[in-house]
Short mmCIF file of N, CA and C in Angstrom, two decimals:
data_model
loop_
_atom_site.label_atom_id
_atom_site.label_comp_id
_atom_site.label_asym_id
_atom_site.label_seq_id
_atom_site.Cartn_x
_atom_site.Cartn_y
_atom_site.Cartn_z
N UNK J 1 0.91 -1.16 0.07
CA UNK J 1 0.04 -0.08 0.02
C UNK J 1 0.99 1.16 0.14
N UNK J 2 0.56 2.11 -0.79
CA UNK J 2 1.33 3.27 -0.96
C UNK J 2 1.07 4.44 0.15
N UNK J 3 2.03 5.49 0.39
CA UNK J 3 1.69 6.39 1.49
C UNK J 3 0.47 7.08 1.34
N UNK J 4 0.01 7.30 0.18
CA UNK J 4 -1.19 8.25 0.19
C UNK J 4 -2.25 7.19 0.26
N UNK J 5 -2.45 6.14 0.04
CA UNK J 5 -3.77 5.13 0.22
C UNK J 5 -3.73 5.05 1.68
N UNK J 6 -2.51 4.66 2.34
CA UNK J 6 -2.39 4.74 3.93
C UNK J 6 -2.85 5.84 4.56
N UNK J 7 -2.43 6.93 4.03
CA UNK J 7 -2.86 8.30 4.80
C UNK J 7 -4.54 8.44 4.59
N UNK J 8 -5.15 8.17 3.51
CA UNK J 8 -6.41 8.11 3.42
C UNK J 8 -7.21 7.23 4.28
N UNK J 9 -6.69 5.98 4.40
CA UNK J 9 -7.45 4.91 5.17
C UNK J 9 -7.35 5.56 6.63
N UNK J 10 -6.07 6.12 7.09
CA UNK J 10 -6.00 6.50 8.59
C UNK J 10 -6.82 7.58 8.78
N UNK J 11 -6.91 8.53 7.80
CA UNK J 11 -7.92 9.82 7.92
C UNK J 11 -9.32 9.01 8.05
N UNK J 12 -9.68 8.22 7.33
CA UNK J 12 -11.20 7.74 7.13
C UNK J 12 -11.40 7.06 8.74
N UNK J 13 -10.36 6.56 9.28
CA UNK J 13 -10.55 5.61 10.38
C UNK J 13 -10.69 6.69 11.58
N UNK J 14 -9.98 7.77 11.53
CA UNK J 14 -9.80 8.66 12.55
C UNK J 14 -11.33 9.59 12.40
N UNK J 15 -11.75 9.63 11.21
CA UNK J 15 -13.19 10.31 11.17
C UNK J 15 -14.24 9.43 11.83
N UNK J 16 -14.17 8.37 11.54
CA UNK J 16 -15.17 7.18 11.89
C UNK J 16 -14.96 7.12 13.34
N UNK J 17 -13.88 7.45 13.88
CA UNK J 17 -13.64 7.20 15.55
C UNK J 17 -14.32 8.39 16.04
N UNK J 18 -14.02 9.73 15.57
CA UNK J 18 -14.69 10.83 16.08
C UNK J 18 -16.00 11.03 16.09
N UNK J 19 -16.74 10.41 14.96
CA UNK J 19 -18.18 10.21 14.65
C UNK J 19 -18.61 9.31 15.98
N UNK J 20 -17.95 8.39 16.24
CA UNK J 20 -18.45 7.19 17.07
C UNK J 20 -18.51 7.80 18.48
N UNK J 21 -17.41 8.77 18.84
CA UNK J 21 -17.26 9.36 20.06
C UNK J 21 -18.25 10.34 20.23
N UNK J 22 -18.58 11.00 19.18
CA UNK J 22 -19.83 12.08 19.39
C UNK J 22 -20.99 11.35 19.45
N UNK J 23 -21.45 10.23 18.79
CA UNK J 23 -22.42 9.62 18.94
C UNK J 23 -22.66 9.25 20.41
N UNK J 24 -21.56 8.66 21.09
CA UNK J 24 -21.62 8.20 22.43
C UNK J 24 -21.81 9.38 23.39
N UNK J 25 -21.12 10.45 23.05
CA UNK J 25 -21.21 11.61 24.25
C UNK J 25 -22.78 12.02 23.94
N UNK J 26 -23.43 11.94 22.88
CA UNK J 26 -24.89 12.46 22.73
C UNK J 26 -25.60 11.36 23.63
N UNK J 27 -25.36 10.03 23.39
CA UNK J 27 -26.25 9.16 24.13
C UNK J 27 -25.94 9.29 25.62
N UNK J 28 -24.76 9.57 25.99
CA UNK J 28 -24.65 9.73 27.62
C UNK J 28 -25.47 10.99 28.16
N UNK J 29 -25.31 11.97 27.14
CA UNK J 29 -25.94 13.11 27.63
C UNK J 29 -27.50 13.11 27.78
N UNK J 30 -28.14 12.33 26.78
CA UNK J 30 -29.48 12.00 26.67
C UNK J 30 -29.76 11.13 28.10
N UNK J 31 -28.95 10.20 28.34
CA UNK J 31 -29.11 9.39 29.56
C UNK J 31 -29.18 10.35 30.76
N UNK J 32 -28.40 11.15 30.96
CA UNK J 32 -28.22 12.08 31.96
C UNK J 32 -29.61 12.73 32.22
N UNK J 33 -29.97 13.42 31.15
CA UNK J 33 -31.20 14.08 31.16
C UNK J 33 -32.27 13.04 31.53
N UNK J 34 -32.48 12.17 30.92
CA UNK J 34 -33.49 11.35 31.27
C UNK J 34 -33.57 10.84 32.79
N UNK J 35 -32.42 10.58 33.20
CA UNK J 35 -32.35 10.29 34.61
C UNK J 35 -32.58 11.33 35.51
N UNK J 36 -32.21 12.54 35.08
CA UNK J 36 -32.72 13.94 35.97
C UNK J 36 -34.13 14.08 35.77
N UNK J 37 -34.75 13.65 34.69
CA UNK J 37 -36.11 13.93 34.38
C UNK J 37 -36.96 12.81 35.45
N UNK J 38 -36.34 11.77 35.39
CA UNK J 38 -36.87 10.45 35.93
C UNK J 38 -37.20 10.84 37.55
N UNK J 39 -36.04 11.53 38.12
CA UNK J 39 -35.67 11.97 39.41
C UNK J 39 -36.87 13.03 39.89
N UNK J 40 -36.87 14.00 39.01
CA UNK J 40 -37.99 15.05 39.07
C UNK J 40 -39.32 14.50 39.25
N UNK J 41 -39.62 13.54 38.23
CA UNK J 41 -40.98 12.93 38.11
C UNK J 41 -41.17 12.12 39.50
N UNK J 42 -40.30 11.54 39.92
CA UNK J 42 -40.48 10.78 41.08
C UNK J 42 -40.79 11.62 42.46
N UNK J 43 -40.05 12.72 42.54
CA UNK J 43 -40.22 13.70 43.45
C UNK J 43 -41.69 14.29 43.64
N UNK J 44 -41.87 14.68 42.26
CA UNK J 44 -43.27 15.46 42.20
C UNK J 44 -44.59 14.41 42.29
N UNK J 45 -44.08 13.20 42.06
CA UNK J 45 -45.42 12.19 42.37
C UNK J 45 -45.63 11.78 43.78
N UNK J 46 -44.97 12.24 44.68
CA UNK J 46 -45.18 11.84 45.98
C UNK J 46 -46.10 12.92 46.56
N UNK J 47 -47.40 12.45 47.17
CA UNK J 47 -48.33 13.14 47.72
C UNK J 47 -48.17 12.91 49.32
N UNK J 48 -47.57 13.80 49.90
CA UNK J 48 -47.30 13.59 51.29
C UNK J 48 -48.44 13.41 52.23
N UNK J 49 -49.46 13.94 52.02
CA UNK J 49 -50.72 13.84 52.81
C UNK J 49 -51.51 12.47 52.61
N UNK J 50 -50.97 11.69 51.68
CA UNK J 50 -51.53 10.21 51.24
C UNK J 50 -50.78 9.14 52.00
N UNK J 51 -51.36 8.05 52.50
CA UNK J 51 -50.65 6.90 52.81
C UNK J 51 -50.22 7.02 54.37
N UNK J 52 -50.63 8.13 55.17
CA UNK J 52 -50.26 8.05 56.39
C UNK J 52 -50.92 7.35 57.38
N UNK J 53 -52.26 7.06 56.97
CA UNK J 53 -53.18 6.13 57.95
C UNK J 53 -53.86 5.10 56.99
N UNK J 54 -54.41 3.98 57.79
CA UNK J 54 -55.15 3.05 56.90
C UNK J 54 -56.43 3.00 57.76
N UNK J 55 -57.45 2.82 56.88
CA UNK J 55 -58.78 2.90 57.53
C UNK J 55 -59.29 1.34 57.38
N UNK J 56 -59.41 1.04 58.79
CA UNK J 56 -59.94 -0.62 58.86
C UNK J 56 -61.16 -0.78 59.28
N UNK J 57 -61.93 -1.61 58.78
CA UNK J 57 -63.47 -1.99 59.24
C UNK J 57 -63.53 -3.34 59.81
N UNK J 58 -64.18 -3.62 60.85
CA UNK J 58 -64.22 -5.00 61.49
C UNK J 58 -65.53 -5.53 60.98
#
């Protein structure tokens, strides 16, 4: 393989690696956002006035 072809292959590999890293970073950011949203949703779903007592009938 000559130098020009080797350079082209290495450049293409580098671009593919950079693209993969960017996609991974986007996925990580989305997962963090979803986790934050889930935590907020769980905090707001709790009704503190409910579940404090149980009504029993004999």
